[in-house]
Coordinates of C-alpha atoms and ligand atoms in Angstrom, one line a residue:
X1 CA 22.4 13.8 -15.1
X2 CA 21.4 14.8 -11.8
X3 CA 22.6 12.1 -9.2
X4 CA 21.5 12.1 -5.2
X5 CA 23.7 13.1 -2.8
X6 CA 21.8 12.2 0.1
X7 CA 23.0 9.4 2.1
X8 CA 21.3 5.7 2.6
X9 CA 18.8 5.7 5.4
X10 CA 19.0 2.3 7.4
X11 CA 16.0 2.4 10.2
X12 CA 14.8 -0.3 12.7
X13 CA 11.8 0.3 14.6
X14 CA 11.0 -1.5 18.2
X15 CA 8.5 -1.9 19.9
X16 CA 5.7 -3.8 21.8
X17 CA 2.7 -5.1 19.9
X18 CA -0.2 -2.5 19.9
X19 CA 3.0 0.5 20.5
X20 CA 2.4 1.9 17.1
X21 CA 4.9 0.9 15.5
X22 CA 3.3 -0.3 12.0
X23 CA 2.1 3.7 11.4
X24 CA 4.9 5.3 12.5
X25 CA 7.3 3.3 10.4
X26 CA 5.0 4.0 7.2
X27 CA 5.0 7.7 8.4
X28 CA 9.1 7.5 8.6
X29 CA 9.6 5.3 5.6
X30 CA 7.9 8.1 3.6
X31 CA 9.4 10.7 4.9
X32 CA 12.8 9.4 4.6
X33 CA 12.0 7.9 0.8
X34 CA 12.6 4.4 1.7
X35 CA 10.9 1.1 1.4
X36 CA 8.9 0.1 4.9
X37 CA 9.9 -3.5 5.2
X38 CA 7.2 -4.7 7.2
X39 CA 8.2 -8.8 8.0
X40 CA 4.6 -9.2 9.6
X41 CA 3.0 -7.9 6.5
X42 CA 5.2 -10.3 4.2
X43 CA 4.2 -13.1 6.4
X44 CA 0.7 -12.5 6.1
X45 CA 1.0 -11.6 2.0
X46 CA 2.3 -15.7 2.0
X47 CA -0.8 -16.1 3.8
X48 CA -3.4 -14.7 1.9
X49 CA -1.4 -16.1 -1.6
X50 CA -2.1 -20.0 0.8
X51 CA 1.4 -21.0 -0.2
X52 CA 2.6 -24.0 2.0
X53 CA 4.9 -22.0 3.3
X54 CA 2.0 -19.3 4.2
X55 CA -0.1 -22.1 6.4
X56 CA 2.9 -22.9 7.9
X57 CA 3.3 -19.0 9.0
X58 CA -0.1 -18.8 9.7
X59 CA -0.6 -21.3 12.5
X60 CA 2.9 -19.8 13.9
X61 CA 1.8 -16.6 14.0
X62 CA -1.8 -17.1 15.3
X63 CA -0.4 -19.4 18.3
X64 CA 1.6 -15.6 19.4
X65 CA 5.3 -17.7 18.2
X66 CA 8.1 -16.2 16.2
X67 CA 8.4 -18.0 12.9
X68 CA 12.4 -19.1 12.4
X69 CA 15.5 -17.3 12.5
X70 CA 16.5 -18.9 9.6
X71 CA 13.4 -18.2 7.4
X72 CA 13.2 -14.9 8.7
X73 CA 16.9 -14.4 7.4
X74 CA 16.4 -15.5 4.0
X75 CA 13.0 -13.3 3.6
X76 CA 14.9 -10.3 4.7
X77 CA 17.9 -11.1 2.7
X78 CA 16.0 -11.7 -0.3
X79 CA 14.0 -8.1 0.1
X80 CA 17.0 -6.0 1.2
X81 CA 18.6 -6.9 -2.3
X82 CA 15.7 -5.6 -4.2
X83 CA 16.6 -2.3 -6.1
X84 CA 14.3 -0.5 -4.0
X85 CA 16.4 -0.7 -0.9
X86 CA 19.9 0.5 -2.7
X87 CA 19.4 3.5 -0.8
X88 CA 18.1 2.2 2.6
X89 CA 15.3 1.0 4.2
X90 CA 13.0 0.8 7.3
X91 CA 12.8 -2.6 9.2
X92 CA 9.6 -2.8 11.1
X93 CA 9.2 -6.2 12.9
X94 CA 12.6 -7.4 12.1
X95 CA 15.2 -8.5 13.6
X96 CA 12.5 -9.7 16.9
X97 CA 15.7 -12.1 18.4
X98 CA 19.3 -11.5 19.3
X99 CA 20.2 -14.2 16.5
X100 CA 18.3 -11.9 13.9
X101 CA 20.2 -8.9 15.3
X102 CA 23.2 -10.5 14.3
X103 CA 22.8 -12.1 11.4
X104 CA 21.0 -8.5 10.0
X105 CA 24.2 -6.9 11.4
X106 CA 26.5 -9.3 9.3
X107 CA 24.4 -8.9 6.4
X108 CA 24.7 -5.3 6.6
X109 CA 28.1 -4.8 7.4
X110 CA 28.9 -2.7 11.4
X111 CA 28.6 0.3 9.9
X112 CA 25.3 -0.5 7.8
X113 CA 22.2 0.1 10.3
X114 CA 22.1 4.2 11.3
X115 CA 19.5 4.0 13.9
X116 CA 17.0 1.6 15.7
X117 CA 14.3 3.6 17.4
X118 CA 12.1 1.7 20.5
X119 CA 8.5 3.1 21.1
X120 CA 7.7 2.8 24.6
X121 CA 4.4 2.0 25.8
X122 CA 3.6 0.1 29.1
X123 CA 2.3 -3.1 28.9
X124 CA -1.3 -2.5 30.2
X125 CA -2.0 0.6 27.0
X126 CA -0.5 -2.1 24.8
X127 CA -3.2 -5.1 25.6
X128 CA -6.0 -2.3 25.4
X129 CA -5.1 -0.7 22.1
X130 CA -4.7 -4.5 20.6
X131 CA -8.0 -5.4 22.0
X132 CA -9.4 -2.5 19.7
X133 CA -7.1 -2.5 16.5
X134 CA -8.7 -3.4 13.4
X135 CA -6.4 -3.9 10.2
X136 CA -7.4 -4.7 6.2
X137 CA -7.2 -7.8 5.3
X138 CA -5.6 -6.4 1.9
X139 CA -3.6 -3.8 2.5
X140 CA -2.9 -4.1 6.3
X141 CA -3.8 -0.3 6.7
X142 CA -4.2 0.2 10.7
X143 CA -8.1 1.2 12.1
X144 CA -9.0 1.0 15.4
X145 CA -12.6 0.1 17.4
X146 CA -12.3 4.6 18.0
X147 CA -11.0 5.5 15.0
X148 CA -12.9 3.1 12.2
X149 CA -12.9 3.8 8.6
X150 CA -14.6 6.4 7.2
X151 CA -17.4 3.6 5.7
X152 CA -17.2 0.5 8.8
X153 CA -15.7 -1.5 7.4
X154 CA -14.4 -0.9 4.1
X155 CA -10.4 0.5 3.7
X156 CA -10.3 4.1 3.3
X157 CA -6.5 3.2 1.0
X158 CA -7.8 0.0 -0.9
X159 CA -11.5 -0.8 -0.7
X160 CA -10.5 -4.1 1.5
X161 CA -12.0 -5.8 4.5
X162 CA -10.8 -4.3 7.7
X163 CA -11.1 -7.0 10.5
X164 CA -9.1 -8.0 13.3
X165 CA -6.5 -10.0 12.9
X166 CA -6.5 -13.2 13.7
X167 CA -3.7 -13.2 15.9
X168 CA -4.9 -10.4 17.9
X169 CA -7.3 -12.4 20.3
X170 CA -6.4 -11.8 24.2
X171 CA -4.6 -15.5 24.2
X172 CA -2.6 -14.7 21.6
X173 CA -1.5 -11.4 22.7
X174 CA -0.1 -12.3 25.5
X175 CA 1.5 -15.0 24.0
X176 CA 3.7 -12.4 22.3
X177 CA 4.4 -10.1 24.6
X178 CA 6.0 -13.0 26.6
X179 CA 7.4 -13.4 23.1
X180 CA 8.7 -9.8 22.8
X181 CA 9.8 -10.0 26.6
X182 CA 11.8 -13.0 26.1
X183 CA 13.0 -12.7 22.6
X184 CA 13.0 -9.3 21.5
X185 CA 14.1 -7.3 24.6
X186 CA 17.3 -8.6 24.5
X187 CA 18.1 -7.8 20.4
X188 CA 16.7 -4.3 21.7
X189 CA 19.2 -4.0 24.5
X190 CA 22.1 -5.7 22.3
X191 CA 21.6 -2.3 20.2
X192 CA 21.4 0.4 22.5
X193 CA 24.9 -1.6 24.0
X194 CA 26.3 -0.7 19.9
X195 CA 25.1 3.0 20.6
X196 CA 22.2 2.7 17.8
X197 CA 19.4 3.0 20.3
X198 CA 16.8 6.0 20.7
X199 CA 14.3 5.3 22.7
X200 CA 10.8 7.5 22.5
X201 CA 7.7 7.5 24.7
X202 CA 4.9 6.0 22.2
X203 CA 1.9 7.2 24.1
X204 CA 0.6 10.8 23.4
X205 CA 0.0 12.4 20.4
X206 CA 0.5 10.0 16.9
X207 CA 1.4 13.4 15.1
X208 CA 3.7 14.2 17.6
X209 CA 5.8 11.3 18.2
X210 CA 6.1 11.5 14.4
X211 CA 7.5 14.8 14.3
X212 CA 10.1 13.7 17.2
X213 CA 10.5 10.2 15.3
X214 CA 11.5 12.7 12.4
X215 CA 13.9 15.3 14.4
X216 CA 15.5 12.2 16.2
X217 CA 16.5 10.8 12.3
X218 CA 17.6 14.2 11.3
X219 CA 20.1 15.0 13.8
X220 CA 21.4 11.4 13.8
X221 CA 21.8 11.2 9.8
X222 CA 22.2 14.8 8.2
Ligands
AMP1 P1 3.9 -8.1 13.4 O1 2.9 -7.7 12.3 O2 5.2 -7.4 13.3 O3 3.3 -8.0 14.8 O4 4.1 -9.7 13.2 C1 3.1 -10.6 13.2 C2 3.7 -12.0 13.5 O5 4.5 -12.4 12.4 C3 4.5 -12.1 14.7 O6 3.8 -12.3 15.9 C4 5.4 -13.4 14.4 O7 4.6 -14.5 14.5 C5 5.6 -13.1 12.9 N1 6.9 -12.4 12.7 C6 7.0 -11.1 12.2 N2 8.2 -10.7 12.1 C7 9.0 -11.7 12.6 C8 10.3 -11.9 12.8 N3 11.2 -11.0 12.5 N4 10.7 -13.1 13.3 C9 9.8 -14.1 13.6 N5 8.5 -14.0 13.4 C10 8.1 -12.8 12.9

């Protein structure tokens, strides 16, 4: 029986709001064969299913606020035992505090996270690419005001509603990029301190940036 040889990937991806994080981490995720373990797309799954748990999540996330460490920890813990992710993963939008950096570091072991990648985009592209993002409501594939479906507004991947989200309005972006400011820039720094931080300029091309996302991974893990 043939068995794989190639080692466990284990990827975070940073980055602002509206830095294009969500596509390049499906575009690395595939490459690399592992999950994309998107915590903002498992919060607004609970959403859509209107668990209790989902309103809850909802009104957080609308308002621009991180929903709870602890939560957080036991949604990640729960999906990162799944058989899926035996041979690594992608976080995108987790860990967003110091206190999730840690507690993902102790659920991994030290040597258990290969590389956490930042996408860097000013603040100013950030707020103008959110202003024009447009996402389906089903499958959370990423549009934008310039680039729309092919049929406005139906999903090119699932037939769903692409809309914006509701926690893109102007109010609630900067909400969270006080949020990522406050929070999240220190679990970033905390990282590039273990020596697990590269750091890439998100604007330019999307296909490039890819490729570098790629060649960045390569060298670090093969
Ligand atoms: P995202 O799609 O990654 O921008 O996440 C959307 C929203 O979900 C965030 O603004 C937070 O309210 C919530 N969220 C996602 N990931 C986390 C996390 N790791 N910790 C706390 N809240 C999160």
């Amino acid at each position: 029986m043939e068995s794989t040889t190639r080692p466990p990937v284990r990827l975070l991806v940073f980055g602002r709001q509206g830095a294009g994080k969500g596509t390049q981490a499906v575009r690395l995720a595939e490459q690399f064969g592992v999950p994309h373990i998107s915590t903002g797309d498992m919060l607004r799954a609970a959403v859509r299913e209107g668990t209790e748990f989902g309103q809850r999540a909802k009104e957080i996330m609308d308002a621009g606020h991180l929903v709870s460490d602890e939560v957080m920890l036991g949604l990640i813990s729960e999906r990162l035992a799944q058989p899926d992710a035996v041979n690594g993963w992608l976080l995108d939008g987790f860990p967003r505090t110091l206190q999730q950096g840690k507690d993902l570091m102790a659920l991994t072991g030290a040597d258990g996270i290969d590389l956490a990648l930042d996408l860097d985009v000013a603040e100013d592209v950030v707020v103008e690419r959110i202003s024009s993002r447009r996402v389906c409501s089903s499958c959370g594939a990423n549009y934008s005001v310039q680039v729309p479906p092919t049929s406005p507004w139906t999903c090119d991947v699932c037939g769903g509603e692409v809309t914006q989200r509701d926690d893109d309005t102007e109010q609630a972006v900067r909400e969270r990029l006080a949020t990522y400011l406050l929070q999240t820039i220190p679990v970033v720094k905390w990282f590039e301190e273990q020596g697990l931080l590269a750091t890439v300029d998100g604007v330019g091309d999307r296909d490039e940036i890819t490729e570098e996302l790629i060649s960045l991974v390569t060298n670090r893990l093969f």
